[in-house]
């Protein structure tokens, strides 16, 4: 199977295999137990360090953000580290420092952990699994998106995935500006909750904004109409995407989320990129500068040219 | 003697029953005729029955296409007259629906006859001509199931419609100024279309506006056109800017063949008849009235912006009475380009046009006969079909008898096909499915065809490309699927059309998903309608940035330069890094991309504004008298590896190694050799290599979008005169749906045996 790309292949694995086996409808990013929220996430990223971040920071922020997207204030984390035999101690130390620093910045405590070393060739340097515990925020009363709702974005997109790609390709772009956006999203969530009815929150990680919009459209049986020109992309990131031939809408983020909010909602610092529509249900369309509408579908795997 | 005959084929709505009536009367036969769900049923009695059956086929009306006549002898009844009987209801509607057909000579004579009651009536038609497919809303083909349903015929029209001797007997779109559709002219896109005057005033005003340099949106048969004077550079340039269409040529409409002959060279192509299905002149005046692309004449009075950087022009003749009137009044050739912005589908509804074309057209010429199915103009080049649409659809093509099925085609230039009982209905050109409006006309079109031709698919065939929206559509249907490799479908479309079992083919196109997950496009395949083997392919290189490399041919030039170990210009260094890293840069054996690379290396094109532009301009520049060719080796005995990956398919025996070819191109360009010679030598190299690879094959097919290149096709056919090429369908992806249908039908048939 094509894994890792996010999108449809992963979704069918989750919907087809995991969810039925555990007798639940879907594997939500965060589950709630009374007033508490619980989430778990595994981190595999290559390279371990990249401009703007590293696997340790991702392991903290990714899990913290799953809690935030579930409308919960992150409280505490446990970690499980899987290390490949021969991993440099300096590398390990750097990641432990990164974890500690990210946890401090996100305001969460690391309350437990486990470490395993596996044979050489059995893990790509280091894997981290993080479990996070949060306190549900009463202001978060999520509901399905409705036609007329606005679609807000918390910041410019595509920085993380582009930084990773460039790091992998060893490009000597002057890429000081292209750094991962990994960060805790709780402060921004804390700010937006309570400004009005926030119907949905979703961080645009793997598969990018496009995949998340498709998930939302499909789950809620609505259409999403995005204004192409309204979607913020930093110029350096846009230039790199152009070079790489990739659409920023499909590029992973680690510090950007989408909020579906009631009409008339005003949220300083957020960008309004479009509207929830009735037709065509389950689809995401992009209004182009020519006035046409393009289909922004979910990718099954790696994008290959469709033009004959 | 008395016989009962069943006639099948396109025999309804084409004046077949009046023809039968006339023939029976002439031969003094008695009996009856009626339409049923499968065609026409005739019973005739009298001494001249044999002559009747012969002439039934040979003298059928122009729009009819008789597939079969089966007859049985029945007891004589001794009737005294011949009558046309009412159609019985029920059963599967098997009778094919006719194509939209250009105004016939008889109607044209009336149109310009001041004494005729339809003098200058823009909707004149008869059983021999007029709209059909575009106005059909359901079956059977009868007025209530067309968009003419809301127009109640006046007494005069009704009398014609009811009279079996009249040439408007059961002409479903029959109409006149009293009872039929009307034209209106509006300058204000915001206002409700109103102010209807006499058709004559409206058309005269529209023609006046055009003569004065205005851009007119005009509603025709399959949708809207945008029109302006072809000789007015200011008007044409304005149209280009407003339409956001940078360089893709505009089509022209000439008043008549004589006017067309002042624009383009219409002599029949010098090639043998087998290679040129119909001459440009014949195609131009055919009832389908396609756009004919032909060499531009030196003195053609056409503004530079009509078709920049190409030595050709696309010309068509009027095909509706409305067009005839406009062209007659304006008196000069008009630009007649699709009524859309940029790459959007054409507008076909009044409201939609008024909204979407508001920023483009100065004046709107509307009418109130609804168009049910949006259909683009068909396009021919060198007598070969490039876009099969209006005038050709919904004629059927053969497939193996199999359970009913749907084939969803490709992604760009998409079409779909429905098949049952050994016939396939291949849809009109749908276009780029990534455009939502186009995707909707795809799904609506499938539903419409399913009803119209009574096909309830039990199977769906699709491409292997997982990201094609057509593939996703197919997989979402609750039906068994049959995945067909893209170039196998190209090969199969040609096999099925020619009724040939198996062949080896050179399938050259831009990109298609290969069975190994890489991007194919320069393929030598051998196969039949069930399977294929890959005999060989073009030497693969990286496509830096995937689709970005299609929009920017210089990226392919960069990839090929690195492949031959040549240094690349400093400003290409980042893309060179992309090639070396392989990031988002799939391997491709695409022939189309090699043409792009050569065009860029020749300095012709760094980026393109429409699909295929680089290759088109490379072909245009070639010196047709040059016979020399660059080396292009066709065998490779030693496996070559890129890292641990074999460079080419080790199961394939032949590799078209274009590295020496590209090296020779670079060398000549660096020495300052004329691009015309470089281009010709490159074309000749590809033709030679193809011929060398396939020469010993008993049956040979040439297809794929690259063969839209007439020079390449002609050179290859000179070397492989027996080679088969698509005739009824384009070489491009417009044929994919039919190829998928042919393969899926044959596979289904062999499974059930
Ligand atoms: Fe193709
Ligand atoms: Mg998660
Ligand atoms: Zn006629
Ligand atoms: Zn009338």
PDB file of N, CA and C in Angstrom, chain B residues 174-239:
ATOM      1  N   UNK B 174     -39.173  21.050 -36.542  1.00  0.00           N
ATOM      2  CA  UNK B 174     -39.872  21.895 -37.521  1.00  0.00           C
ATOM      3  C   UNK B 174     -40.434  23.153 -36.852  1.00  0.00           C
ATOM      4  N   UNK B 175     -40.248  24.280 -37.527  1.00  0.00           N
ATOM      5  CA  UNK B 175     -40.667  25.556 -36.943  1.00  0.00           C
ATOM      6  C   UNK B 175     -40.724  26.610 -38.028  1.00  0.00           C
ATOM      7  N   UNK B 176     -41.395  27.720 -37.719  1.00  0.00           N
ATOM      8  CA  UNK B 176     -41.408  28.848 -38.641  1.00  0.00           C
ATOM      9  C   UNK B 176     -41.489  30.135 -37.819  1.00  0.00           C
ATOM     10  N   UNK B 177     -41.412  31.292 -38.458  1.00  0.00           N
ATOM     11  CA  UNK B 177     -41.428  32.551 -37.687  1.00  0.00           C
ATOM     12  C   UNK B 177     -42.688  32.704 -36.840  1.00  0.00           C
ATOM     13  N   UNK B 178     -43.796  32.050 -37.262  1.00  0.00           N
ATOM     14  CA  UNK B 178     -45.046  32.158 -36.520  1.00  0.00           C
ATOM     15  C   UNK B 178     -45.002  31.417 -35.186  1.00  0.00           C
ATOM     16  N   UNK B 179     -44.424  30.228 -35.212  1.00  0.00           N
ATOM     17  CA  UNK B 179     -44.598  29.327 -34.072  1.00  0.00           C
ATOM     18  C   UNK B 179     -43.291  28.903 -33.420  1.00  0.00           C
ATOM     19  N   UNK B 180     -42.164  29.208 -34.016  1.00  0.00           N
ATOM     20  CA  UNK B 180     -40.910  28.607 -33.549  1.00  0.00           C
ATOM     21  C   UNK B 180     -40.062  29.509 -32.671  1.00  0.00           C
ATOM     22  N   UNK B 181     -38.847  29.078 -32.418  1.00  0.00           N
ATOM     23  CA  UNK B 181     -37.906  29.838 -31.602  1.00  0.00           C
ATOM     24  C   UNK B 181     -37.590  31.200 -32.218  1.00  0.00           C
ATOM     25  N   UNK B 182     -37.154  32.114 -31.401  1.00  0.00           N
ATOM     26  CA  UNK B 182     -36.823  33.474 -31.836  1.00  0.00           C
ATOM     27  C   UNK B 182     -35.447  33.884 -31.342  1.00  0.00           C
ATOM     28  N   UNK B 183     -34.887  34.841 -32.057  1.00  0.00           N
ATOM     29  CA  UNK B 183     -33.617  35.417 -31.619  1.00  0.00           C
ATOM     30  C   UNK B 183     -33.867  36.752 -30.932  1.00  0.00           C
ATOM     31  N   UNK B 184     -32.968  37.084 -29.996  1.00  0.00           N
ATOM     32  CA  UNK B 184     -33.013  38.414 -29.380  1.00  0.00           C
ATOM     33  C   UNK B 184     -31.577  38.930 -29.286  1.00  0.00           C
ATOM     34  N   UNK B 185     -31.489  40.243 -29.247  1.00  0.00           N
ATOM     35  CA  UNK B 185     -30.173  40.854 -29.152  1.00  0.00           C
ATOM     36  C   UNK B 185     -30.161  41.715 -27.903  1.00  0.00           C
ATOM     37  N   UNK B 186     -29.128  41.572 -27.093  1.00  0.00           N
ATOM     38  CA  UNK B 186     -29.048  42.446 -25.942  1.00  0.00           C
ATOM     39  C   UNK B 186     -27.616  42.920 -25.739  1.00  0.00           C
ATOM     40  N   UNK B 187     -27.482  44.179 -25.405  1.00  0.00           N
ATOM     41  CA  UNK B 187     -26.149  44.714 -25.129  1.00  0.00           C
ATOM     42  C   UNK B 187     -25.860  44.669 -23.649  1.00  0.00           C
ATOM     43  N   UNK B 188     -26.947  44.704 -22.864  1.00  0.00           N
ATOM     44  CA  UNK B 188     -26.788  44.773 -21.426  1.00  0.00           C
ATOM     45  C   UNK B 188     -26.897  43.377 -20.845  1.00  0.00           C
ATOM     46  N   UNK B 189     -25.756  42.848 -20.446  1.00  0.00           N
ATOM     47  CA  UNK B 189     -25.740  41.489 -19.940  1.00  0.00           C
ATOM     48  C   UNK B 189     -26.602  41.357 -18.689  1.00  0.00           C
ATOM     49  N   UNK B 190     -26.784  42.454 -17.977  1.00  0.00           N
ATOM     50  CA  UNK B 190     -27.539  42.381 -16.740  1.00  0.00           C
ATOM     51  C   UNK B 190     -29.045  42.300 -16.968  1.00  0.00           C
ATOM     52  N   UNK B 191     -29.497  42.855 -18.106  1.00  0.00           N
ATOM     53  CA  UNK B 191     -30.935  42.910 -18.353  1.00  0.00           C
ATOM     54  C   UNK B 191     -31.460  41.564 -18.803  1.00  0.00           C
ATOM     55  N   UNK B 192     -32.709  41.320 -18.493  1.00  0.00           N
ATOM     56  CA  UNK B 192     -33.379  40.136 -18.998  1.00  0.00           C
ATOM     57  C   UNK B 192     -33.424  40.268 -20.524  1.00  0.00           C
ATOM     58  N   UNK B 193     -33.105  39.146 -21.199  1.00  0.00           N
ATOM     59  CA  UNK B 193     -33.127  39.195 -22.656  1.00  0.00           C
ATOM     60  C   UNK B 193     -34.524  39.557 -23.116  1.00  0.00           C
ATOM     61  N   UNK B 194     -34.652  40.668 -23.779  1.00  0.00           N
ATOM     62  CA  UNK B 194     -35.974  41.071 -24.223  1.00  0.00           C
ATOM     63  C   UNK B 194     -35.851  41.835 -25.509  1.00  0.00           C
ATOM     64  N   UNK B 195     -36.775  42.704 -25.757  1.00  0.00           N
ATOM     65  CA  UNK B 195     -36.711  43.552 -26.933  1.00  0.00           C
ATOM     66  C   UNK B 195     -36.671  42.756 -28.206  1.00  0.00           C
ATOM     67  N   UNK B 196     -37.426  41.646 -28.250  1.00  0.00           N
ATOM     68  CA  UNK B 196     -37.449  40.836 -29.452  1.00  0.00           C
ATOM     69  C   UNK B 196     -38.072  41.621 -30.591  1.00  0.00           C
ATOM     70  N   UNK B 197     -37.389  41.652 -31.691  1.00  0.00           N
ATOM     71  CA  UNK B 197     -37.967  42.256 -32.871  1.00  0.00           C
ATOM     72  C   UNK B 197     -38.107  41.170 -33.905  1.00  0.00           C
ATOM     73  N   UNK B 198     -38.370  41.523 -35.114  1.00  0.00           N
ATOM     74  CA  UNK B 198     -38.355  40.548 -36.192  1.00  0.00           C
ATOM     75  C   UNK B 198     -36.937  40.002 -36.271  1.00  0.00           C
ATOM     76  N   UNK B 199     -36.825  38.718 -36.593  1.00  0.00           N
ATOM     77  CA  UNK B 199     -35.515  38.079 -36.654  1.00  0.00           C
ATOM     78  C   UNK B 199     -34.593  38.884 -37.549  1.00  0.00           C
ATOM     79  N   UNK B 200     -35.178  39.417 -38.608  1.00  0.00           N
ATOM     80  CA  UNK B 200     -34.410  40.151 -39.584  1.00  0.00           C
ATOM     81  C   UNK B 200     -33.702  41.365 -38.986  1.00  0.00           C
ATOM     82  N   UNK B 201     -34.447  42.150 -38.194  1.00  0.00           N
ATOM     83  CA  UNK B 201     -33.862  43.333 -37.564  1.00  0.00           C
ATOM     84  C   UNK B 201     -32.752  42.930 -36.612  1.00  0.00           C
ATOM     85  N   UNK B 202     -33.043  41.866 -35.835  1.00  0.00           N
ATOM     86  CA  UNK B 202     -32.090  41.409 -34.832  1.00  0.00           C
ATOM     87  C   UNK B 202     -30.785  41.019 -35.504  1.00  0.00           C
ATOM     88  N   UNK B 203     -30.891  40.209 -36.563  1.00  0.00           N
ATOM     89  CA  UNK B 203     -29.679  39.744 -37.225  1.00  0.00           C
ATOM     90  C   UNK B 203     -28.948  40.868 -37.918  1.00  0.00           C
ATOM     91  N   UNK B 204     -29.706  41.772 -38.519  1.00  0.00           N
ATOM     92  CA  UNK B 204     -29.060  42.907 -39.187  1.00  0.00           C
ATOM     93  C   UNK B 204     -28.311  43.754 -38.169  1.00  0.00           C
ATOM     94  N   UNK B 205     -28.916  43.920 -36.975  1.00  0.00           N
ATOM     95  CA  UNK B 205     -28.251  44.712 -35.937  1.00  0.00           C
ATOM     96  C   UNK B 205     -26.998  44.000 -35.431  1.00  0.00           C
ATOM     97  N   UNK B 206     -27.086  42.667 -35.267  1.00  0.00           N
ATOM     98  CA  UNK B 206     -25.927  41.899 -34.820  1.00  0.00           C
ATOM     99  C   UNK B 206     -24.795  42.023 -35.836  1.00  0.00           C
ATOM    100  N   UNK B 207     -25.143  41.915 -37.124  1.00  0.00           N
ATOM    101  CA  UNK B 207     -24.139  42.019 -38.178  1.00  0.00           C
ATOM    102  C   UNK B 207     -23.517  43.410 -38.192  1.00  0.00           C
ATOM    103  N   UNK B 208     -24.348  44.436 -37.958  1.00  0.00           N
ATOM    104  CA  UNK B 208     -23.832  45.811 -37.914  1.00  0.00           C
ATOM    105  C   UNK B 208     -22.811  45.962 -36.792  1.00  0.00           C
ATOM    106  N   UNK B 209     -23.156  45.397 -35.625  1.00  0.00           N
ATOM    107  CA  UNK B 209     -22.236  45.483 -34.484  1.00  0.00           C
ATOM    108  C   UNK B 209     -20.918  44.799 -34.816  1.00  0.00           C
ATOM    109  N   UNK B 210     -21.004  43.627 -35.424  1.00  0.00           N
ATOM    110  CA  UNK B 210     -19.785  42.890 -35.787  1.00  0.00           C
ATOM    111  C   UNK B 210     -18.945  43.698 -36.773  1.00  0.00           C
ATOM    112  N   UNK B 211     -19.603  44.237 -37.767  1.00  0.00           N
ATOM    113  CA  UNK B 211     -18.858  45.020 -38.769  1.00  0.00           C
ATOM    114  C   UNK B 211     -18.150  46.190 -38.121  1.00  0.00           C
ATOM    115  N   UNK B 212     -18.773  46.744 -37.077  1.00  0.00           N
ATOM    116  CA  UNK B 212     -18.180  47.882 -36.385  1.00  0.00           C
ATOM    117  C   UNK B 212     -17.101  47.494 -35.386  1.00  0.00           C
ATOM    118  N   UNK B 213     -16.746  46.202 -35.303  1.00  0.00           N
ATOM    119  CA  UNK B 213     -15.640  45.799 -34.445  1.00  0.00           C
ATOM    120  C   UNK B 213     -16.051  45.268 -33.083  1.00  0.00           C
ATOM    121  N   UNK B 214     -17.348  45.024 -32.879  1.00  0.00           N
ATOM    122  CA  UNK B 214     -17.806  44.525 -31.579  1.00  0.00           C
ATOM    123  C   UNK B 214     -17.521  43.036 -31.438  1.00  0.00           C
ATOM    124  N   UNK B 215     -17.489  42.580 -30.182  1.00  0.00           N
ATOM    125  CA  UNK B 215     -17.408  41.152 -29.897  1.00  0.00           C
ATOM    126  C   UNK B 215     -18.818  40.679 -29.583  1.00  0.00           C
ATOM    127  N   UNK B 216     -19.248  39.663 -30.349  1.00  0.00           N
ATOM    128  CA  UNK B 216     -20.618  39.167 -30.224  1.00  0.00           C
ATOM    129  C   UNK B 216     -20.593  37.772 -29.619  1.00  0.00           C
ATOM    130  N   UNK B 217     -21.404  37.567 -28.584  1.00  0.00           N
ATOM    131  CA  UNK B 217     -21.622  36.205 -28.091  1.00  0.00           C
ATOM    132  C   UNK B 217     -22.844  35.685 -28.821  1.00  0.00           C
ATOM    133  N   UNK B 218     -22.704  34.584 -29.524  1.00  0.00           N
ATOM    134  CA  UNK B 218     -23.826  34.084 -30.311  1.00  0.00           C
ATOM    135  C   UNK B 218     -24.129  32.641 -29.944  1.00  0.00           C
ATOM    136  N   UNK B 219     -25.408  32.397 -29.667  1.00  0.00           N
ATOM    137  CA  UNK B 219     -25.824  31.058 -29.271  1.00  0.00           C
ATOM    138  C   UNK B 219     -26.098  30.233 -30.529  1.00  0.00           C
ATOM    139  N   UNK B 220     -25.420  29.116 -30.635  1.00  0.00           N
ATOM    140  CA  UNK B 220     -25.568  28.300 -31.836  1.00  0.00           C
ATOM    141  C   UNK B 220     -26.257  26.990 -31.545  1.00  0.00           C
ATOM    142  N   UNK B 221     -25.683  25.900 -32.038  1.00  0.00           N
ATOM    143  CA  UNK B 221     -26.287  24.571 -31.924  1.00  0.00           C
ATOM    144  C   UNK B 221     -25.872  23.885 -30.620  1.00  0.00           C
ATOM    145  N   UNK B 222     -24.558  23.854 -30.364  1.00  0.00           N
ATOM    146  CA  UNK B 222     -24.067  23.134 -29.189  1.00  0.00           C
ATOM    147  C   UNK B 222     -23.680  24.042 -28.043  1.00  0.00           C
ATOM    148  N   UNK B 223     -23.745  25.344 -28.265  1.00  0.00           N
ATOM    149  CA  UNK B 223     -23.356  26.279 -27.219  1.00  0.00           C
ATOM    150  C   UNK B 223     -23.075  27.648 -27.809  1.00  0.00           C
ATOM    151  N   UNK B 224     -22.437  28.484 -26.991  1.00  0.00           N
ATOM    152  CA  UNK B 224     -22.139  29.848 -27.438  1.00  0.00           C
ATOM    153  C   UNK B 224     -20.775  29.930 -28.123  1.00  0.00           C
ATOM    154  N   UNK B 225     -20.707  30.806 -29.111  1.00  0.00           N
ATOM    155  CA  UNK B 225     -19.440  31.216 -29.680  1.00  0.00           C
ATOM    156  C   UNK B 225     -19.201  32.675 -29.316  1.00  0.00           C
ATOM    157  N   UNK B 226     -17.928  33.063 -29.356  1.00  0.00           N
ATOM    158  CA  UNK B 226     -17.590  34.474 -29.320  1.00  0.00           C
ATOM    159  C   UNK B 226     -17.099  34.824 -30.707  1.00  0.00           C
ATOM    160  N   UNK B 227     -17.699  35.844 -31.291  1.00  0.00           N
ATOM    161  CA  UNK B 227     -17.382  36.186 -32.675  1.00  0.00           C
ATOM    162  C   UNK B 227     -16.910  37.624 -32.783  1.00  0.00           C
ATOM    163  N   UNK B 228     -16.005  37.847 -33.722  1.00  0.00           N
ATOM    164  CA  UNK B 228     -15.639  39.204 -34.118  1.00  0.00           C
ATOM    165  C   UNK B 228     -15.027  39.113 -35.512  1.00  0.00           C
ATOM    166  N   UNK B 229     -14.852  40.257 -36.142  1.00  0.00           N
ATOM    167  CA  UNK B 229     -14.236  40.266 -37.468  1.00  0.00           C
ATOM    168  C   UNK B 229     -12.832  39.675 -37.393  1.00  0.00           C
ATOM    169  N   UNK B 230     -12.532  38.755 -38.324  1.00  0.00           N
ATOM    170  CA  UNK B 230     -11.211  38.122 -38.302  1.00  0.00           C
ATOM    171  C   UNK B 230     -10.129  39.055 -38.811  1.00  0.00           C
ATOM    172  N   UNK B 231     -10.540  40.120 -39.538  1.00  0.00           N
ATOM    173  CA  UNK B 231      -9.534  41.006 -40.139  1.00  0.00           C
ATOM    174  C   UNK B 231      -9.283  42.253 -39.291  1.00  0.00           C
ATOM    175  N   UNK B 232      -9.888  42.299 -38.106  1.00  0.00           N
ATOM    176  CA  UNK B 232      -9.798  43.490 -37.275  1.00  0.00           C
ATOM    177  C   UNK B 232      -8.892  43.198 -36.080  1.00  0.00           C
ATOM    178  N   UNK B 233      -7.627  43.581 -36.198  1.00  0.00           N
ATOM    179  CA  UNK B 233      -6.644  43.238 -35.159  1.00  0.00           C
ATOM    180  C   UNK B 233      -7.063  43.761 -33.784  1.00  0.00           C
ATOM    181  N   UNK B 234      -7.602  44.954 -33.748  1.00  0.00           N
ATOM    182  CA  UNK B 234      -7.998  45.516 -32.447  1.00  0.00           C
ATOM    183  C   UNK B 234      -9.070  44.651 -31.798  1.00  0.00           C
ATOM    184  N   UNK B 235     -10.047  44.238 -32.591  1.00  0.00           N
ATOM    185  CA  UNK B 235     -11.140  43.422 -32.046  1.00  0.00           C
ATOM    186  C   UNK B 235     -10.622  42.070 -31.587  1.00  0.00           C
ATOM    187  N   UNK B 236      -9.763  41.439 -32.408  1.00  0.00           N
ATOM    188  CA  UNK B 236      -9.262  40.107 -32.064  1.00  0.00           C
ATOM    189  C   UNK B 236      -8.380  40.182 -30.814  1.00  0.00           C
ATOM    190  N   UNK B 237      -7.543  41.204 -30.758  1.00  0.00           N
ATOM    191  CA  UNK B 237      -6.658  41.342 -29.592  1.00  0.00           C
ATOM    192  C   UNK B 237      -7.484  41.579 -28.328  1.00  0.00           C
ATOM    193  N   UNK B 238      -8.554  42.359 -28.468  1.00  0.00           N
ATOM    194  CA  UNK B 238      -9.434  42.609 -27.321  1.00  0.00           C
ATOM    195  C   UNK B 238     -10.069  41.289 -26.860  1.00  0.00           C
ATOM    196  N   UNK B 239     -10.517  40.501 -27.814  1.00  0.00           N
ATOM    197  CA  UNK B 239     -11.130  39.210 -27.492  1.00  0.00           C
ATOM    198  C   UNK B 239     -10.136  38.316 -26.749  1.00  0.00           C
TER     199      UNK B 239
END
